[in-house]
CSV table of C-alpha atoms in Angstrom, one decimal:
chain,number,residue,atom,x,y,z
A,12,UNK,CA,29.9,28.0,16.3
A,13,UNK,CA,27.4,28.3,13.2
A,14,UNK,CA,24.5,26.2,13.6
A,15,UNK,CA,20.8,26.1,11.6
A,16,UNK,CA,17.9,24.7,13.3
A,17,UNK,CA,14.4,23.7,11.3
A,18,UNK,CA,10.9,23.8,12.8
A,19,UNK,CA,7.7,24.3,11.7
A,20,UNK,CA,7.3,20.5,10.2
A,21,UNK,CA,3.9,17.9,10.8
A,22,UNK,CA,1.0,16.9,9.2
A,23,UNK,CA,-1.3,18.7,7.0
A,24,UNK,CA,-4.1,17.5,4.6
A,25,UNK,CA,-3.7,18.2,0.8
A,26,UNK,CA,-4.4,21.3,-0.3
A,27,UNK,CA,-3.2,22.9,3.0
A,28,UNK,CA,-0.5,25.5,4.0
A,29,UNK,CA,2.6,25.2,6.2
A,30,UNK,CA,5.3,27.6,7.3
A,31,UNK,CA,8.9,26.5,8.2
A,32,UNK,CA,11.1,28.2,9.8
A,33,UNK,CA,15.2,28.0,9.8
A,34,UNK,CA,16.7,29.7,12.9
A,35,UNK,CA,20.6,30.7,12.5
A,36,UNK,CA,22.8,31.2,15.2
A,37,UNK,CA,26.9,32.0,15.2
A,38,UNK,CA,26.8,34.0,12.0
A,39,UNK,CA,24.6,36.9,10.3
A,40,UNK,CA,22.4,35.5,7.5
A,41,UNK,CA,23.4,38.9,5.3
A,42,UNK,CA,26.6,37.3,4.0
A,43,UNK,CA,25.2,34.0,3.4
A,44,UNK,CA,22.6,32.3,0.6
A,45,UNK,CA,20.2,30.0,2.2
A,46,UNK,CA,18.7,27.1,0.6
A,47,UNK,CA,16.0,24.8,1.5
A,48,UNK,CA,16.3,21.2,0.6
A,49,UNK,CA,14.0,17.9,0.7
A,50,UNK,CA,14.3,14.5,0.6
A,51,UNK,CA,11.5,12.3,0.4
A,52,UNK,CA,11.4,8.5,1.4
A,53,UNK,CA,13.9,6.4,-1.4
A,54,UNK,CA,14.7,9.4,-3.2
A,55,UNK,CA,17.5,11.7,-3.6
A,56,UNK,CA,17.8,15.3,-1.8
A,57,UNK,CA,16.9,18.1,-4.1
A,58,UNK,CA,17.3,21.6,-3.7
A,59,UNK,CA,13.8,23.2,-4.1
A,60,UNK,CA,14.3,27.0,-3.2
A,61,UNK,CA,17.4,29.7,-2.4
A,62,UNK,CA,17.7,33.2,-0.9
A,63,UNK,CA,20.7,34.9,-1.6
A,64,UNK,CA,22.3,37.1,0.8
A,65,UNK,CA,21.4,40.3,-1.7
A,66,UNK,CA,17.8,39.1,-1.2
A,67,UNK,CA,16.9,37.3,-4.6
A,68,UNK,CA,14.5,34.4,-4.0
A,69,UNK,CA,15.0,31.3,-6.6
A,70,UNK,CA,12.4,28.1,-6.9
A,71,UNK,CA,12.6,24.6,-8.2
A,72,UNK,CA,9.8,24.4,-11.0
A,73,UNK,CA,7.8,21.6,-8.6
A,74,UNK,CA,7.4,24.5,-6.0
A,75,UNK,CA,7.1,27.4,-8.1
A,76,UNK,CA,3.6,29.6,-7.2
A,77,UNK,CA,2.8,27.7,-4.5
A,78,UNK,CA,5.9,28.3,-2.1
A,79,UNK,CA,7.6,31.6,-1.0
A,80,UNK,CA,11.0,31.7,0.7
A,81,UNK,CA,11.8,35.0,2.8
A,82,UNK,CA,14.2,36.1,5.4
A,83,UNK,CA,14.6,38.4,8.2
A,84,UNK,CA,17.9,39.1,8.9
A,85,UNK,CA,17.4,41.4,11.9
A,86,UNK,CA,16.1,37.9,13.6
A,87,UNK,CA,18.5,35.6,11.9
A,88,UNK,CA,15.3,33.7,10.4
A,89,UNK,CA,14.5,32.3,6.9
A,90,UNK,CA,10.9,31.1,6.1
A,91,UNK,CA,9.6,28.8,3.6
A,92,UNK,CA,5.9,29.5,3.4
A,93,UNK,CA,4.4,26.3,1.4
A,94,UNK,CA,1.0,26.3,0.5
A,95,UNK,CA,-1.3,24.2,-2.1
A,96,UNK,CA,0.5,21.3,-0.6
A,97,UNK,CA,0.4,17.9,-2.4
A,98,UNK,CA,1.3,14.2,-1.1
A,99,UNK,CA,4.3,14.3,-3.2
A,100,UNK,CA,5.8,17.2,-0.7
A,101,UNK,CA,6.3,14.7,1.8
A,102,UNK,CA,9.7,14.7,3.3
A,103,UNK,CA,12.1,15.8,5.5
A,104,UNK,CA,12.9,19.5,4.7
A,105,UNK,CA,16.4,21.1,5.4
A,106,UNK,CA,17.8,24.2,5.7
A,107,UNK,CA,21.7,25.0,4.2
A,108,UNK,CA,24.1,27.9,4.2
A,109,UNK,CA,26.8,29.2,2.0
A,110,UNK,CA,28.8,31.8,2.8
A,111,UNK,CA,29.2,34.5,-0.2
A,112,UNK,CA,29.5,37.7,1.4
A,113,UNK,CA,27.4,40.7,1.1
A,114,UNK,CA,25.3,41.4,-1.9
A,115,UNK,CA,25.3,37.8,-4.1
A,116,UNK,CA,22.4,37.5,-6.5
A,117,UNK,CA,22.1,34.2,-7.2
A,118,UNK,CA,22.5,30.5,-5.8
A,119,UNK,CA,24.5,27.3,-6.0
A,120,UNK,CA,22.6,24.4,-4.2
A,121,UNK,CA,25.9,22.3,-4.4
A,122,UNK,CA,27.7,24.7,-2.4
A,123,UNK,CA,26.0,24.7,1.1
A,124,UNK,CA,28.4,24.6,3.5
A,125,UNK,CA,26.3,24.3,6.6
A,126,UNK,CA,23.3,22.1,7.5
A,127,UNK,CA,20.0,22.0,9.8
A,128,UNK,CA,18.8,18.4,10.8
A,129,UNK,CA,15.8,18.6,9.1
A,130,UNK,CA,11.8,18.9,9.7
A,131,UNK,CA,9.5,16.4,8.7
A,132,UNK,CA,6.3,17.4,6.6
A,133,UNK,CA,4.0,14.8,6.0
A,134,UNK,CA,1.2,15.6,3.7
A,135,UNK,CA,-2.0,13.3,3.9
A,136,UNK,CA,-5.7,12.8,4.3
């Protein structure tokens, strides 16, 4: 069965770094777009980054230049490297997958079919 599991969340002070991992099982990453989402307390869930099955990355402007998404298809893991973290980044972070077939070039955040359970990231002094 297709499953996603996030890990790497925790507590970090402002300006620090953290790397999240999204481990996939039951399917191969090279036919899926993988997106990272987050939901802060009292706010709606928002898509912040996505990497297409063809390997192209997309970022929401609030994380552009600070976060980097990457994928290792052999290990079936997608990473989100987060640098220069701010208190506003505090949220539960989710990864999600969208079956597109090989070689997609863009991401549709609203089309994700499979979701992990999330990992909590807290930015505080």
